[in-house]
PDB file of C-alpha atoms in Angstrom:
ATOM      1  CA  UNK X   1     108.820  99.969  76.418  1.00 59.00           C
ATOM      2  CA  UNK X   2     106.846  95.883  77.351  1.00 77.00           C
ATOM      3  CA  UNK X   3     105.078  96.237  80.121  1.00 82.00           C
ATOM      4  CA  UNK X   4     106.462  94.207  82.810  1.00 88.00           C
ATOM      5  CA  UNK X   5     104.825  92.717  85.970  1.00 90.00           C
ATOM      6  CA  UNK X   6     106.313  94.021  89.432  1.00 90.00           C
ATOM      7  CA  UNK X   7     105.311  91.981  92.787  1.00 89.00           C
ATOM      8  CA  UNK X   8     102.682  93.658  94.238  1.00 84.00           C
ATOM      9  CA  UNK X   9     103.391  96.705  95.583  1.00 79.00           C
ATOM     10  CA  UNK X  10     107.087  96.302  94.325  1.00 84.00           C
ATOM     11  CA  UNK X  11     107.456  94.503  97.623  1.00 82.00           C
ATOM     12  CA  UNK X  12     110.502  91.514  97.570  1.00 87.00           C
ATOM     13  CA  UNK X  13     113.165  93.305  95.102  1.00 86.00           C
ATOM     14  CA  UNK X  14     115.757  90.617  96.309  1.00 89.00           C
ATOM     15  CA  UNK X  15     113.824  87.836  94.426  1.00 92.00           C
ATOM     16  CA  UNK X  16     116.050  86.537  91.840  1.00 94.00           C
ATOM     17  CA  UNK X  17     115.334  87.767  88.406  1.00 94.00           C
ATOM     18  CA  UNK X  18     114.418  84.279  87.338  1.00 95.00           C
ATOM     19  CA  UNK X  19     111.830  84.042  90.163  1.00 95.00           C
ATOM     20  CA  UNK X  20     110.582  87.859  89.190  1.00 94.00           C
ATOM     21  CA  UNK X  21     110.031  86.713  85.288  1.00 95.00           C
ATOM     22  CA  UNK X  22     108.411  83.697  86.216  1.00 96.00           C
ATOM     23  CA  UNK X  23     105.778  86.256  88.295  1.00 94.00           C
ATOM     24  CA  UNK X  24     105.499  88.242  85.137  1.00 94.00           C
ATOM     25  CA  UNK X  25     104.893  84.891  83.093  1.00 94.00           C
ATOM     26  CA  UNK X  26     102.396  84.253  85.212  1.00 93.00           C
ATOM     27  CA  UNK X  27     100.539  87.126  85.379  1.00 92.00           C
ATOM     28  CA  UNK X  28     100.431  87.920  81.693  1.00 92.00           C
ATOM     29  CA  UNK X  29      99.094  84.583  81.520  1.00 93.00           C
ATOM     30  CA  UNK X  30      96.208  86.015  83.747  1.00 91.00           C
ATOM     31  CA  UNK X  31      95.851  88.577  81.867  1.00 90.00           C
ATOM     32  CA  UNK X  32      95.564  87.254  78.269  1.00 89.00           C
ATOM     33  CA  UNK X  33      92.810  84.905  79.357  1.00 91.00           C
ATOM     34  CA  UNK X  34      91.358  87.213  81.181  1.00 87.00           C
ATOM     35  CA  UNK X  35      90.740  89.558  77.673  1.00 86.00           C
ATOM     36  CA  UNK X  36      90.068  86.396  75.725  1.00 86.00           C
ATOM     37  CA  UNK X  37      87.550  85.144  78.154  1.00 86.00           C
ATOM     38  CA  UNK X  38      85.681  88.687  78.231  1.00 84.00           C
ATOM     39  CA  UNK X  39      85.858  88.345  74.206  1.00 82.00           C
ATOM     40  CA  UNK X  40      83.954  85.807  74.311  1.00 81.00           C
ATOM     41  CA  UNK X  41      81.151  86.793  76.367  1.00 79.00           C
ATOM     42  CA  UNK X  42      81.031  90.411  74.622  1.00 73.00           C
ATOM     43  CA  UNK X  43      79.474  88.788  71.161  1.00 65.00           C
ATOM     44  CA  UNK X  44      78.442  92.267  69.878  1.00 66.00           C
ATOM     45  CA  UNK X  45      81.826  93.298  70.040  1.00 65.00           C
ATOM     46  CA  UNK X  46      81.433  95.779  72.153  1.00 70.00           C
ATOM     47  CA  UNK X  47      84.632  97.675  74.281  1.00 75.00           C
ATOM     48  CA  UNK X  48      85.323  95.380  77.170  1.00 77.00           C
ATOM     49  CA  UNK X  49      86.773  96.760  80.598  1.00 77.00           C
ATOM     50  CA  UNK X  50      89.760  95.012  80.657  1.00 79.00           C
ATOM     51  CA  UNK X  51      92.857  95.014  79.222  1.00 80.00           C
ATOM     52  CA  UNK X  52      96.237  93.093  78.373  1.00 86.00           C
ATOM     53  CA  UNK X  53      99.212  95.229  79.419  1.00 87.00           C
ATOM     54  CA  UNK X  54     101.617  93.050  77.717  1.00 88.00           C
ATOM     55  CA  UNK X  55     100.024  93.122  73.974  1.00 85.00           C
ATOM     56  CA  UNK X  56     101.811  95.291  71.851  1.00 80.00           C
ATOM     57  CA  UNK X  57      98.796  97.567  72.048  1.00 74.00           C
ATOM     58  CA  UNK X  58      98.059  97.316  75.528  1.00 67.00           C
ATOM     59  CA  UNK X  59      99.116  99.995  77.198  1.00 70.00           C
ATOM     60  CA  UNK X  60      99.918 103.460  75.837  1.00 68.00           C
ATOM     61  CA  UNK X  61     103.699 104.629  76.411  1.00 70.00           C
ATOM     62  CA  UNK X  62     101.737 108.349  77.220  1.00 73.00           C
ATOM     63  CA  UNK X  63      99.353 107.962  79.180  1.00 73.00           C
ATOM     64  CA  UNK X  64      97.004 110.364  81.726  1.00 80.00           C
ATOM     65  CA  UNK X  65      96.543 108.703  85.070  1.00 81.00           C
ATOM     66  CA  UNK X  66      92.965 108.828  86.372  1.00 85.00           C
ATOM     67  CA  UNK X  67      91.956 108.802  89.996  1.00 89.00           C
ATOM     68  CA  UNK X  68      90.176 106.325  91.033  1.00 86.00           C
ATOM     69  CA  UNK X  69      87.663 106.060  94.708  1.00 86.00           C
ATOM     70  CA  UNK X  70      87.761 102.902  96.031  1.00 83.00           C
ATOM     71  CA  UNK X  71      86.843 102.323  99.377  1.00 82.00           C
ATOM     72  CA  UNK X  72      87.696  99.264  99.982  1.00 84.00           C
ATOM     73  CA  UNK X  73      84.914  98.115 102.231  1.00 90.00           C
ATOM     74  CA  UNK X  74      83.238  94.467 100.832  1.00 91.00           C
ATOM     75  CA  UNK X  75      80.185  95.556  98.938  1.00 90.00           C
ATOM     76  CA  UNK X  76      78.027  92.705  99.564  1.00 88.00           C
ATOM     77  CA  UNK X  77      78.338  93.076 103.569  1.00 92.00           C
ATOM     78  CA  UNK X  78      77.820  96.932 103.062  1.00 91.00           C
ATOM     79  CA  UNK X  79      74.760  96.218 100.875  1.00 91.00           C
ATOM     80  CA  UNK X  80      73.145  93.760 103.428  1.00 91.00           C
ATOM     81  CA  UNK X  81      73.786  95.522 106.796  1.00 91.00           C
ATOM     82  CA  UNK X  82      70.742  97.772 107.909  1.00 89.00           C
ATOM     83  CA  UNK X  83      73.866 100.440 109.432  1.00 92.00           C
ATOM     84  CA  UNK X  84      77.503 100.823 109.164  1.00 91.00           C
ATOM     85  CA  UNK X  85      78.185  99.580 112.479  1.00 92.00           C
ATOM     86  CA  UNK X  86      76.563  96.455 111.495  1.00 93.00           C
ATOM     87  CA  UNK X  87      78.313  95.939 108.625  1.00 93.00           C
ATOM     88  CA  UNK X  88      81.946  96.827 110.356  1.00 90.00           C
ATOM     89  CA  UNK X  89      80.679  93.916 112.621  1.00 90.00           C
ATOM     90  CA  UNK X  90      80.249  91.524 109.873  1.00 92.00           C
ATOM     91  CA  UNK X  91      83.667  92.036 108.582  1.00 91.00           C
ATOM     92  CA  UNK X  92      85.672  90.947 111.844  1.00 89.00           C
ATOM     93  CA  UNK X  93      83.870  87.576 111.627  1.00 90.00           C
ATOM     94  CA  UNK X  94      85.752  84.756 110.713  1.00 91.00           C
ATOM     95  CA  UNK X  95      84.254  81.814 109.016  1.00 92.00           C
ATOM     96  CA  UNK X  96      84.561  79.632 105.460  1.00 92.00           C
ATOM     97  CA  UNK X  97      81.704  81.151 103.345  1.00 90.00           C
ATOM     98  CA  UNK X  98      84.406  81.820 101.294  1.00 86.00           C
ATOM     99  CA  UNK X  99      84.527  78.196 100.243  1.00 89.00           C
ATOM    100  CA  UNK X 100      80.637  77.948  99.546  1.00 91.00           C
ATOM    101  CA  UNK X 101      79.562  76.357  96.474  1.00 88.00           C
ATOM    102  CA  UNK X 102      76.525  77.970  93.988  1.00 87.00           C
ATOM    103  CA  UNK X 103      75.024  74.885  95.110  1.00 89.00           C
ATOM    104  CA  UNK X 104      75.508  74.460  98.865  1.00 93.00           C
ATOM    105  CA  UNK X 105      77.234  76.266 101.980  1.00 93.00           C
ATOM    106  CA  UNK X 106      80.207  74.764 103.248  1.00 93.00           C
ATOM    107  CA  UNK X 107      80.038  73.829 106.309  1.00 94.00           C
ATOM    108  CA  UNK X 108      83.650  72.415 107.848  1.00 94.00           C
ATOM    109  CA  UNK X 109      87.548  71.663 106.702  1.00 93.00           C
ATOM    110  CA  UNK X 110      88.761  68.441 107.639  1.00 93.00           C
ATOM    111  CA  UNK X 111      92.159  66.736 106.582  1.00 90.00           C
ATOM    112  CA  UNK X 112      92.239  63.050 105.334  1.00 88.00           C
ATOM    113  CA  UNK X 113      91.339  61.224 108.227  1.00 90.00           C
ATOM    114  CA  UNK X 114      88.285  63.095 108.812  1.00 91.00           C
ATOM    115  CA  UNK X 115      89.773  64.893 111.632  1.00 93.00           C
ATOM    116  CA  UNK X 116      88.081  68.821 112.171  1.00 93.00           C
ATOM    117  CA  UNK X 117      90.663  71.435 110.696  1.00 90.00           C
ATOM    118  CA  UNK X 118      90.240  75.358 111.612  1.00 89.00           C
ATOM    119  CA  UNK X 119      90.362  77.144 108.438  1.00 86.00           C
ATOM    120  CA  UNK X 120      88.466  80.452 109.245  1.00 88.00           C
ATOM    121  CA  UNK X 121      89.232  83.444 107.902  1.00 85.00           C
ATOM    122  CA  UNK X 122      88.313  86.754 107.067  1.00 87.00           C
ATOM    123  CA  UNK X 123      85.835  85.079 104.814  1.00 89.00           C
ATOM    124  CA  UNK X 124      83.827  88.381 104.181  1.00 90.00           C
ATOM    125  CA  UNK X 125      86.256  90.873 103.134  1.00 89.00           C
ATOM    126  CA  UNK X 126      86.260  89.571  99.516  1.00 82.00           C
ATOM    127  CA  UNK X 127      88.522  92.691  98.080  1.00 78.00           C
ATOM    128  CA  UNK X 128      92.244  93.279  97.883  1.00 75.00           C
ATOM    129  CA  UNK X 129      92.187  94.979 100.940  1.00 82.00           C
ATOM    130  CA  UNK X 130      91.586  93.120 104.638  1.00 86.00           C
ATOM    131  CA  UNK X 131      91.973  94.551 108.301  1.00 88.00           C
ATOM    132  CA  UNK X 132      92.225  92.892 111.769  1.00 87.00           C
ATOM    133  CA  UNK X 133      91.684  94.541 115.023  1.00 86.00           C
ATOM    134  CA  UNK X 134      93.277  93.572 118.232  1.00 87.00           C
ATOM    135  CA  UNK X 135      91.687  94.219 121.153  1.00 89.00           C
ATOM    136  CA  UNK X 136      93.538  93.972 124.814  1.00 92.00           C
ATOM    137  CA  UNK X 137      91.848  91.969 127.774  1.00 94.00           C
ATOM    138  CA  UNK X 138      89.384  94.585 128.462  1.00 95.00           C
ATOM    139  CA  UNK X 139      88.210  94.904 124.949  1.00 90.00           C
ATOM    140  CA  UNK X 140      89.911  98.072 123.804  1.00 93.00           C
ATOM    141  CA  UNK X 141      90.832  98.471 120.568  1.00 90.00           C
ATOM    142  CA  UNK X 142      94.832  98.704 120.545  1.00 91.00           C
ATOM    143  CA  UNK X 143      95.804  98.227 116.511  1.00 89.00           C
ATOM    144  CA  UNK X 144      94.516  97.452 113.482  1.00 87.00           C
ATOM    145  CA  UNK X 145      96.387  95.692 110.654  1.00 83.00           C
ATOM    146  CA  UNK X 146      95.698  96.333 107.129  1.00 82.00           C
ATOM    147  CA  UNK X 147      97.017  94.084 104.554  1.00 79.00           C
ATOM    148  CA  UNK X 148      96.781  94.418 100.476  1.00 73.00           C
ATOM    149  CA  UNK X 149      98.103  91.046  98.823  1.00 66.00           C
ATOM    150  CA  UNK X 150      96.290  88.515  96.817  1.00 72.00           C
ATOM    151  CA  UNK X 151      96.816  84.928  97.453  1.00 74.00           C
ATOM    152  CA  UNK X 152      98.014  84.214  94.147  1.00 80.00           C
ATOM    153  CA  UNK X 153     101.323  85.944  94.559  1.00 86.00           C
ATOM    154  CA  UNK X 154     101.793  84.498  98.147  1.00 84.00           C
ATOM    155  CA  UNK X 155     100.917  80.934  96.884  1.00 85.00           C
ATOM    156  CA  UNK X 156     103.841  81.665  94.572  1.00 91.00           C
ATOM    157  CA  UNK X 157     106.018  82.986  96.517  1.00 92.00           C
ATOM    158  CA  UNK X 158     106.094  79.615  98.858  1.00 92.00           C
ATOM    159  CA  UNK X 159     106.209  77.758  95.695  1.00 92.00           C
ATOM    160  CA  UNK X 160     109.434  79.563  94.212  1.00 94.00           C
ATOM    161  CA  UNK X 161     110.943  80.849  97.645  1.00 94.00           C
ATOM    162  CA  UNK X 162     110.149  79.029 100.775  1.00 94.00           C
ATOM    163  CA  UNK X 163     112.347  80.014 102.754  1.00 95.00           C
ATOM    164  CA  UNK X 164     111.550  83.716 102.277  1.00 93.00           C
ATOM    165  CA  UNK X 165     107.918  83.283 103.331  1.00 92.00           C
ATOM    166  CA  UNK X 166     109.073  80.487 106.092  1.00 94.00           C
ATOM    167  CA  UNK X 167     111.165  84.112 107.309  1.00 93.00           C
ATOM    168  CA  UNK X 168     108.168  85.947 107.064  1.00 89.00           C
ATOM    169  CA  UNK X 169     105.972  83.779 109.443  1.00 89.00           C
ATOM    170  CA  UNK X 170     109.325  84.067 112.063  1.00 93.00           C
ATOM    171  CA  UNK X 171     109.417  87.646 111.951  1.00 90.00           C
ATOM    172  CA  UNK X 172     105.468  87.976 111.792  1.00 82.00           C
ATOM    173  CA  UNK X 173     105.189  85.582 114.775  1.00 85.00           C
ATOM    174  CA  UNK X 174     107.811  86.047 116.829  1.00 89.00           C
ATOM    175  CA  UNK X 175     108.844  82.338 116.400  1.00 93.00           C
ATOM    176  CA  UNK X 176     112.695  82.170 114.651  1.00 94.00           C
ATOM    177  CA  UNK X 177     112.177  78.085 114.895  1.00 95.00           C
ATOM    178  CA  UNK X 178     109.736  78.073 111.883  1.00 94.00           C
ATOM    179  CA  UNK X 179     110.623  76.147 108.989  1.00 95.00           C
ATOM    180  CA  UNK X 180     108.631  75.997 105.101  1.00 93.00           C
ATOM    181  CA  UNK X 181     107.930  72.110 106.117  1.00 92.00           C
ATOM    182  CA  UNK X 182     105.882  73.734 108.790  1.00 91.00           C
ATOM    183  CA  UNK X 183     103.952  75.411 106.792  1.00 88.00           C
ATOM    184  CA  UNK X 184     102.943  72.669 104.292  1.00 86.00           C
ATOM    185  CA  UNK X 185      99.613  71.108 105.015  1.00 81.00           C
ATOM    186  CA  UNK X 186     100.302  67.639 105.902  1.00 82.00           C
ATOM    187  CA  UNK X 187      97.661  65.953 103.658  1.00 83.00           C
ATOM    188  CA  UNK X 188      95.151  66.504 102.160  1.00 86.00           C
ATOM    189  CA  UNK X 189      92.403  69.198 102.902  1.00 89.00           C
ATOM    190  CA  UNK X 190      89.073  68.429 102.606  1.00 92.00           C
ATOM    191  CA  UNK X 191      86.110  70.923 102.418  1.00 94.00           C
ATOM    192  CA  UNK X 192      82.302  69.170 104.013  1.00 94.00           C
ATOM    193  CA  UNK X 193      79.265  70.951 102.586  1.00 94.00           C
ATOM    194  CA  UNK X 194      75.928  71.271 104.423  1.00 95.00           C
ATOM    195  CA  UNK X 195      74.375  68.436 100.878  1.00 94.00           C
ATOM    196  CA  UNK X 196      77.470  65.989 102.205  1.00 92.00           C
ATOM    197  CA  UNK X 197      79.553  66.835  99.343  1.00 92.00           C
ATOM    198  CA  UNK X 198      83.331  66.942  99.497  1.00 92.00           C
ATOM    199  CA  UNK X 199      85.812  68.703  97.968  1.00 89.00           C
ATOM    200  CA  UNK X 200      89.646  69.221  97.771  1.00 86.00           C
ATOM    201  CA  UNK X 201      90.658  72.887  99.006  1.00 76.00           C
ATOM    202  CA  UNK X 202      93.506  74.692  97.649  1.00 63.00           C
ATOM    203  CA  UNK X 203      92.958  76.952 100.180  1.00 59.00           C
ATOM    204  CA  UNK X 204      94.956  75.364 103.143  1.00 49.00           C
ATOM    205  CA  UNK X 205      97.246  72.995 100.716  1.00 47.00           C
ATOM    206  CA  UNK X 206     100.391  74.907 100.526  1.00 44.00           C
ATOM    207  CA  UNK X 207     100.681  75.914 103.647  1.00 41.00           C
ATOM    208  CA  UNK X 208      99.160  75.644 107.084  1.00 36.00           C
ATOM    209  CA  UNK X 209      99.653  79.168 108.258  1.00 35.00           C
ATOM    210  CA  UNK X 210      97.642  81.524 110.770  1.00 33.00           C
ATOM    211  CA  UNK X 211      96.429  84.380 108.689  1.00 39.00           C
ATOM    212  CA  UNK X 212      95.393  84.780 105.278  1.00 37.00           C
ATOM    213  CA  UNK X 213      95.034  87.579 102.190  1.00 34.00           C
ATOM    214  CA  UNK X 214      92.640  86.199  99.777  1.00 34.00           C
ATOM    215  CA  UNK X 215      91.923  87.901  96.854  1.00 32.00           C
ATOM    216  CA  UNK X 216      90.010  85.744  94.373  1.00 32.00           C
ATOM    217  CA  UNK X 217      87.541  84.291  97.010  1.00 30.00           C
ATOM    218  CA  UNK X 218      89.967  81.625  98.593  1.00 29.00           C
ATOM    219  CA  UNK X 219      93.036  81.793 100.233  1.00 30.00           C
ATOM    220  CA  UNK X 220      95.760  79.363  98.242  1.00 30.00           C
ATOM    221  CA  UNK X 221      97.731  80.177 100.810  1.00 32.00           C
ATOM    222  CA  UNK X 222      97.843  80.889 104.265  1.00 36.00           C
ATOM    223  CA  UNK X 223     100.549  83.557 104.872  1.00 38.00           C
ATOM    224  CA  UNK X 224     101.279  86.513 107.776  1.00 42.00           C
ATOM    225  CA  UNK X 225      99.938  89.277 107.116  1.00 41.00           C
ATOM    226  CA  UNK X 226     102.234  92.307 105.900  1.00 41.00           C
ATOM    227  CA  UNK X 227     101.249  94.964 107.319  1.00 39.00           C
ATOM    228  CA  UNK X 228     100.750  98.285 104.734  1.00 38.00           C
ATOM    229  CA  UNK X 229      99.416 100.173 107.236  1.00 40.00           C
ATOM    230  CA  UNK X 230      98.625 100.221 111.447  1.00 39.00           C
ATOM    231  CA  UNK X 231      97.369 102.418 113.344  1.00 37.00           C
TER     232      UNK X 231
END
């Protein structure tokens, strides 16, 4: 049986099936130069750790699951915090390190005009799995979301079915008055680094949301969180 793409977490099974195979197209896209890219760099032609599940030999019809541990917690921040209470710490801030270049840190977001644009996010829980705590007026912790989608999907989502995600920010928000032009950035997005150079950001140029998932390092788009899990 072809292996076929599913939303993530089989979430949104009203989707047309148009919209659903265009997800699949794009994804299998992914994939294919993701292999071809790994090719390259493994010139001994040694096995490489990644595969496409959409090539006729990609993916065995029997086949043994294997467990897997991941814990979820950003490696770099666990790796530079001197405890784990320092490194929980590190995760709630909110920031645009994200956005750095190898070069130089960025610094702010502005739009077109020059204007100073708040685009902070979670900017160092860099896997597919982020968290915020809310904490009532005396500090106490009362929930914490956890959310588990990468921006890609939401950026496409918007593109393919605004009106969905503009439903998701008025149930997320409490606001029913929301509309998708609301959430389009309304020009361009600039991002300042500390050596003066500028640069477009995808991050905050489909939409002009609240909260973000960000999966490959920047948020494409700025969605409300859907919650997996809260306790």
């Amino acid at each position: 049986m072809a292996w076929k793409y599913s939303t993530p977490g089989h979430e949104d099974s009203d989707l047309p099936d148009g919209i659903k195979d265009l997800w699949h197209a794009r994804m299998a896209g992914i994939a294919r130069d993701g292999v071809l890219e790994l090719s390259q760099q493994e010139s001994d032609g040694g096995i490489i750790p990644f595969i496409d599940p959409t090539a006729p030999s990609g993916v065995p019809d029997q086949r043994r699951p294997t467990p897997v541990v991941w814990p979820g917690f950003p490696a770099q921040v666990a790796l530079a915090a001197s405890d784990p209470q320092q490194a929980l710490i590190a995760t709630e801030d909110h920031g645009i390190s994200d956005l750095d270049s190898r070069s130089s840190p960025a610094v702010e977001m502005v739009d077109a005009s020059g204007a100073p644009i708040d685009g902070r996010v979670r900017h160092r829980q860099d896997e597919y799995l982020e968290w915020e705590a809310e904490h009532d007026a005396d500090g106490r912790l009362v929930a914490v979301t956890f959310v588990a989608e990468g921006h890609d999907y939401w950026s496409f989502l918007f593109e393919h079915a605004p009106e969905k995600v503009a439903k998701m920010f008025q149930d997320s928000t409490g606001n029913g008055s929301i509309q998708p032009d609301d959430l389009r950035a309304k020009s361009e997005i600039i991002v300042v680094h500390e050596n003066g150079r500028r640069q477009s950001s995808a991050r905050a140029s489909t939409t002009g949301g609240t909260s973000s998932t960000r999966g490959r390092g920047s948020s494409t788009c700025r969605t409300p969180p859907t919650p997996c899990a809260q306790s």
